[in-house]
PDB file of C-alpha atoms in Angstrom:
ATOM      1  CA  UNK A   1      21.499  -2.746  33.482  1.00 49.00           C
ATOM      2  CA  UNK A   2      19.661  -0.122  31.396  1.00 52.00           C
ATOM      3  CA  UNK A   3      19.391  -0.099  27.600  1.00 54.00           C
ATOM      4  CA  UNK A   4      18.138   2.747  25.359  1.00 59.00           C
ATOM      5  CA  UNK A   5      15.660   1.526  22.755  1.00 58.00           C
ATOM      6  CA  UNK A   6      14.534   3.148  19.513  1.00 62.00           C
ATOM      7  CA  UNK A   7      12.703   0.597  17.459  1.00 73.00           C
ATOM      8  CA  UNK A   8       9.773   0.489  15.059  1.00 82.00           C
ATOM      9  CA  UNK A   9       7.413  -2.424  15.568  1.00 83.00           C
ATOM     10  CA  UNK A  10       3.881  -3.427  14.699  1.00 87.00           C
ATOM     11  CA  UNK A  11       0.914  -4.401  16.768  1.00 90.00           C
ATOM     12  CA  UNK A  12      -2.247  -6.022  15.476  1.00 92.00           C
ATOM     13  CA  UNK A  13      -5.705  -5.361  16.898  1.00 90.00           C
ATOM     14  CA  UNK A  14      -7.083  -8.712  18.078  1.00 91.00           C
ATOM     15  CA  UNK A  15     -10.643  -8.141  16.863  1.00 91.00           C
ATOM     16  CA  UNK A  16     -10.210  -6.109  13.655  1.00 92.00           C
ATOM     17  CA  UNK A  17      -6.800  -7.369  12.537  1.00 92.00           C
ATOM     18  CA  UNK A  18      -5.758  -3.777  11.787  1.00 93.00           C
ATOM     19  CA  UNK A  19      -1.998  -3.244  11.975  1.00 92.00           C
ATOM     20  CA  UNK A  20      -0.473  -0.150  13.596  1.00 93.00           C
ATOM     21  CA  UNK A  21       3.189   0.863  13.418  1.00 91.00           C
ATOM     22  CA  UNK A  22       4.739   2.126  16.645  1.00 90.00           C
ATOM     23  CA  UNK A  23       8.157   3.436  17.587  1.00 87.00           C
ATOM     24  CA  UNK A  24       9.449   3.349  21.114  1.00 81.00           C
ATOM     25  CA  UNK A  25      12.098   5.657  22.508  1.00 80.00           C
ATOM     26  CA  UNK A  26      13.236   5.167  26.063  1.00 79.00           C
ATOM     27  CA  UNK A  27      15.193   3.076  28.498  1.00 78.00           C
ATOM     28  CA  UNK A  28      14.556  -0.275  30.016  1.00 73.00           C
ATOM     29  CA  UNK A  29      16.100  -2.581  32.542  1.00 77.00           C
ATOM     30  CA  UNK A  30      17.057  -6.005  31.223  1.00 77.00           C
ATOM     31  CA  UNK A  31      17.305  -9.344  32.891  1.00 79.00           C
ATOM     32  CA  UNK A  32      20.300 -11.555  32.229  1.00 81.00           C
ATOM     33  CA  UNK A  33      18.284 -13.389  29.528  1.00 83.00           C
ATOM     34  CA  UNK A  34      17.712 -10.105  27.631  1.00 74.00           C
ATOM     35  CA  UNK A  35      14.045  -9.674  28.524  1.00 75.00           C
ATOM     36  CA  UNK A  36      12.965  -6.191  29.593  1.00 68.00           C
ATOM     37  CA  UNK A  37      11.692  -5.970  33.150  1.00 73.00           C
ATOM     38  CA  UNK A  38      10.994  -2.256  33.180  1.00 76.00           C
ATOM     39  CA  UNK A  39      10.519   0.329  30.422  1.00 74.00           C
ATOM     40  CA  UNK A  40      10.068   4.067  30.606  1.00 78.00           C
ATOM     41  CA  UNK A  41       9.894   6.396  27.653  1.00 82.00           C
ATOM     42  CA  UNK A  42       7.562   7.267  24.803  1.00 83.00           C
ATOM     43  CA  UNK A  43       5.704   5.126  22.309  1.00 84.00           C
ATOM     44  CA  UNK A  44       4.766   7.006  19.128  1.00 88.00           C
ATOM     45  CA  UNK A  45       2.199   5.883  16.534  1.00 91.00           C
ATOM     46  CA  UNK A  46       3.969   6.142  13.144  1.00 91.00           C
ATOM     47  CA  UNK A  47       1.277   4.329  11.103  1.00 93.00           C
ATOM     48  CA  UNK A  48       0.502   7.372   8.926  1.00 92.00           C
ATOM     49  CA  UNK A  49       4.208   7.798   8.111  1.00 91.00           C
ATOM     50  CA  UNK A  50       4.564   4.108   7.174  1.00 90.00           C
ATOM     51  CA  UNK A  51       1.410   4.243   5.028  1.00 90.00           C
ATOM     52  CA  UNK A  52       2.755   7.335   3.209  1.00 89.00           C
ATOM     53  CA  UNK A  53       6.058   5.530   2.585  1.00 87.00           C
ATOM     54  CA  UNK A  54       4.119   2.584   1.117  1.00 87.00           C
ATOM     55  CA  UNK A  55       2.058   4.912  -1.121  1.00 86.00           C
ATOM     56  CA  UNK A  56       5.287   6.418  -2.470  1.00 83.00           C
ATOM     57  CA  UNK A  57       6.726   2.963  -3.163  1.00 84.00           C
ATOM     58  CA  UNK A  58       3.483   1.920  -4.901  1.00 84.00           C
ATOM     59  CA  UNK A  59       3.435   5.131  -6.954  1.00 81.00           C
ATOM     60  CA  UNK A  60       7.031   4.646  -8.119  1.00 78.00           C
ATOM     61  CA  UNK A  61       6.235   1.073  -9.091  1.00 80.00           C
ATOM     62  CA  UNK A  62       3.199   2.142 -11.134  1.00 81.00           C
ATOM     63  CA  UNK A  63       5.072   5.085 -12.693  1.00 80.00           C
ATOM     64  CA  UNK A  64       7.991   2.947 -13.809  1.00 79.00           C
ATOM     65  CA  UNK A  65       5.618   0.321 -15.239  1.00 79.00           C
ATOM     66  CA  UNK A  66       3.573   2.920 -17.136  1.00 80.00           C
ATOM     67  CA  UNK A  67       6.695   4.576 -18.582  1.00 81.00           C
ATOM     68  CA  UNK A  68       8.243   1.264 -19.617  1.00 82.00           C
ATOM     69  CA  UNK A  69       5.471   0.440 -22.120  1.00 80.00           C
ATOM     70  CA  UNK A  70       5.822   3.481 -24.432  1.00 83.00           C
ATOM     71  CA  UNK A  71       9.590   3.448 -24.001  1.00 84.00           C
ATOM     72  CA  UNK A  72       9.734  -0.181 -25.168  1.00 85.00           C
ATOM     73  CA  UNK A  73       7.570   0.640 -28.206  1.00 83.00           C
ATOM     74  CA  UNK A  74       9.647   3.711 -29.019  1.00 85.00           C
ATOM     75  CA  UNK A  75      12.880   1.721 -28.765  1.00 86.00           C
ATOM     76  CA  UNK A  76      11.425  -0.982 -31.017  1.00 86.00           C
ATOM     77  CA  UNK A  77      10.404   1.509 -33.706  1.00 84.00           C
ATOM     78  CA  UNK A  78      13.826   3.146 -33.624  1.00 87.00           C
ATOM     79  CA  UNK A  79      15.635  -0.209 -33.817  1.00 87.00           C
ATOM     80  CA  UNK A  80      13.550  -1.278 -36.820  1.00 86.00           C
ATOM     81  CA  UNK A  81      14.175   2.076 -38.515  1.00 86.00           C
ATOM     82  CA  UNK A  82      17.905   1.779 -37.868  1.00 85.00           C
ATOM     83  CA  UNK A  83      18.217  -1.819 -39.100  1.00 84.00           C
ATOM     84  CA  UNK A  84      15.799  -1.740 -42.043  1.00 84.00           C
ATOM     85  CA  UNK A  85      15.886   1.879 -43.254  1.00 81.00           C
ATOM     86  CA  UNK A  86      17.483   0.955 -46.602  1.00 84.00           C
ATOM     87  CA  UNK A  87      14.891  -1.780 -47.237  1.00 87.00           C
ATOM     88  CA  UNK A  88      11.779   0.248 -46.345  1.00 84.00           C
ATOM     89  CA  UNK A  89       9.611   2.179 -48.725  1.00 88.00           C
ATOM     90  CA  UNK A  90       8.853   5.805 -47.927  1.00 87.00           C
ATOM     91  CA  UNK A  91       5.310   5.143 -46.689  1.00 89.00           C
ATOM     92  CA  UNK A  92       6.370   2.400 -44.254  1.00 85.00           C
ATOM     93  CA  UNK A  93       9.184   4.584 -42.905  1.00 86.00           C
ATOM     94  CA  UNK A  94       6.791   7.493 -42.437  1.00 86.00           C
ATOM     95  CA  UNK A  95       4.374   5.234 -40.518  1.00 86.00           C
ATOM     96  CA  UNK A  96       7.168   4.020 -38.238  1.00 84.00           C
ATOM     97  CA  UNK A  97       8.306   7.581 -37.539  1.00 87.00           C
ATOM     98  CA  UNK A  98       4.722   8.674 -36.808  1.00 86.00           C
ATOM     99  CA  UNK A  99       4.271   5.722 -34.422  1.00 85.00           C
ATOM    100  CA  UNK A 100       7.562   6.507 -32.675  1.00 86.00           C
ATOM    101  CA  UNK A 101       6.482  10.145 -32.309  1.00 86.00           C
ATOM    102  CA  UNK A 102       3.138   9.082 -30.842  1.00 84.00           C
ATOM    103  CA  UNK A 103       4.903   6.896 -28.240  1.00 84.00           C
ATOM    104  CA  UNK A 104       7.261   9.752 -27.423  1.00 86.00           C
ATOM    105  CA  UNK A 105       4.262  12.039 -26.899  1.00 84.00           C
ATOM    106  CA  UNK A 106       2.607   9.377 -24.743  1.00 82.00           C
ATOM    107  CA  UNK A 107       5.702   9.314 -22.511  1.00 85.00           C
ATOM    108  CA  UNK A 108       5.669  13.104 -22.254  1.00 85.00           C
ATOM    109  CA  UNK A 109       2.004  13.056 -21.204  1.00 83.00           C
ATOM    110  CA  UNK A 110       2.712  10.363 -18.590  1.00 82.00           C
ATOM    111  CA  UNK A 111       5.642  12.302 -17.167  1.00 83.00           C
ATOM    112  CA  UNK A 112       3.542  15.488 -17.089  1.00 82.00           C
ATOM    113  CA  UNK A 113       0.806  13.533 -15.279  1.00 80.00           C
ATOM    114  CA  UNK A 114       3.259  12.334 -12.659  1.00 78.00           C
ATOM    115  CA  UNK A 115       4.458  15.905 -12.178  1.00 80.00           C
ATOM    116  CA  UNK A 116       0.816  16.996 -11.841  1.00 79.00           C
ATOM    117  CA  UNK A 117       0.405  14.536  -8.974  1.00 76.00           C
ATOM    118  CA  UNK A 118       3.307  16.249  -7.212  1.00 73.00           C
ATOM    119  CA  UNK A 119       1.651  19.621  -7.866  1.00 77.00           C
ATOM    120  CA  UNK A 120      -1.631  18.345  -6.386  1.00 76.00           C
ATOM    121  CA  UNK A 121       0.201  17.386  -3.204  1.00 71.00           C
ATOM    122  CA  UNK A 122       1.687  20.897  -3.065  1.00 74.00           C
ATOM    123  CA  UNK A 123      -1.659  22.555  -3.873  1.00 76.00           C
ATOM    124  CA  UNK A 124      -0.230  24.061  -7.079  1.00 78.00           C
ATOM    125  CA  UNK A 125      -2.084  22.133  -9.821  1.00 76.00           C
ATOM    126  CA  UNK A 126      -3.877  24.224 -12.417  1.00 78.00           C
ATOM    127  CA  UNK A 127      -6.164  22.360 -14.791  1.00 78.00           C
ATOM    128  CA  UNK A 128      -6.002  23.148 -18.520  1.00 82.00           C
ATOM    129  CA  UNK A 129      -9.574  22.318 -19.506  1.00 88.00           C
ATOM    130  CA  UNK A 130     -10.626  22.326 -23.128  1.00 92.00           C
ATOM    131  CA  UNK A 131     -13.472  21.052 -25.291  1.00 93.00           C
ATOM    132  CA  UNK A 132     -12.719  18.099 -27.568  1.00 90.00           C
ATOM    133  CA  UNK A 133     -14.670  15.321 -29.329  1.00 89.00           C
ATOM    134  CA  UNK A 134     -15.076  12.024 -27.472  1.00 87.00           C
ATOM    135  CA  UNK A 135     -14.709   9.951 -30.657  1.00 84.00           C
ATOM    136  CA  UNK A 136     -11.297  11.515 -31.424  1.00 83.00           C
ATOM    137  CA  UNK A 137     -10.141  10.774 -27.891  1.00 84.00           C
ATOM    138  CA  UNK A 138     -11.343   7.156 -28.119  1.00 84.00           C
ATOM    139  CA  UNK A 139      -9.797   6.722 -31.581  1.00 83.00           C
ATOM    140  CA  UNK A 140      -6.415   7.908 -30.286  1.00 82.00           C
ATOM    141  CA  UNK A 141      -6.743   5.584 -27.313  1.00 81.00           C
ATOM    142  CA  UNK A 142      -7.629   2.657 -29.596  1.00 82.00           C
ATOM    143  CA  UNK A 143      -4.534   3.296 -31.775  1.00 80.00           C
ATOM    144  CA  UNK A 144      -2.262   3.511 -28.751  1.00 76.00           C
ATOM    145  CA  UNK A 145      -3.669   0.334 -27.220  1.00 77.00           C
ATOM    146  CA  UNK A 146      -3.415  -1.563 -30.525  1.00 77.00           C
ATOM    147  CA  UNK A 147       0.271  -0.616 -30.809  1.00 70.00           C
ATOM    148  CA  UNK A 148       1.260  -1.354 -27.240  1.00 66.00           C
ATOM    149  CA  UNK A 149      -0.969  -4.240 -26.110  1.00 71.00           C
ATOM    150  CA  UNK A 150      -0.818  -7.597 -27.854  1.00 73.00           C
ATOM    151  CA  UNK A 151      -2.424  -9.736 -25.150  1.00 79.00           C
ATOM    152  CA  UNK A 152      -5.898  -8.200 -25.548  1.00 79.00           C
ATOM    153  CA  UNK A 153      -8.029  -6.838 -28.353  1.00 80.00           C
ATOM    154  CA  UNK A 154      -9.923  -3.629 -27.656  1.00 78.00           C
ATOM    155  CA  UNK A 155     -13.164  -2.948 -29.510  1.00 78.00           C
ATOM    156  CA  UNK A 156     -14.622   0.549 -29.463  1.00 74.00           C
ATOM    157  CA  UNK A 157     -18.196   0.968 -30.649  1.00 73.00           C
ATOM    158  CA  UNK A 158     -19.135   4.283 -32.194  1.00 68.00           C
ATOM    159  CA  UNK A 159     -21.872   5.424 -29.827  1.00 72.00           C
ATOM    160  CA  UNK A 160     -20.171   8.697 -29.006  1.00 70.00           C
ATOM    161  CA  UNK A 161     -20.353  10.460 -32.355  1.00 76.00           C
ATOM    162  CA  UNK A 162     -20.919  14.150 -31.814  1.00 82.00           C
ATOM    163  CA  UNK A 163     -20.360  14.049 -28.054  1.00 87.00           C
ATOM    164  CA  UNK A 164     -17.936  16.607 -26.685  1.00 90.00           C
ATOM    165  CA  UNK A 165     -15.858  16.530 -23.494  1.00 88.00           C
ATOM    166  CA  UNK A 166     -14.790  19.468 -21.391  1.00 91.00           C
ATOM    167  CA  UNK A 167     -11.806  18.133 -19.472  1.00 88.00           C
ATOM    168  CA  UNK A 168      -8.093  18.325 -18.818  1.00 81.00           C
TER     169      UNK A 168
END
């Protein structure tokens, strides 16, 4: 009795422990207990394909986590504004709106970054380099971290005054 097989499976190198993914396509003769007594066909190494699939899964996990943080902050600001708008003074309301806008911009930058990764893979990424002060960049980062991270305190020392970056 012959049976066509198409099945991915793994093998592990005895000395290094490295795992390889293989796919077999072919026919085999089976014994009455189901064991294969003869196989002829092709065995294909699909390790690179499996690793690429895992990278995509990891990327989606990281992307969703990174987008969730500013989205949660943005939602919080909007909920507070909606519930307390009649009880807030003008300055507090303006601060909340500015914070919500900053989180919205942070999400836009993250989404653009994820799209840039896709462009890199297609060979179509064009960098938009510009010159900007390091201390402004670090100050913006400190504000964002203070608003979105409560489990840690970030301390930036001012040793970068006057330094300029040329970057995207």
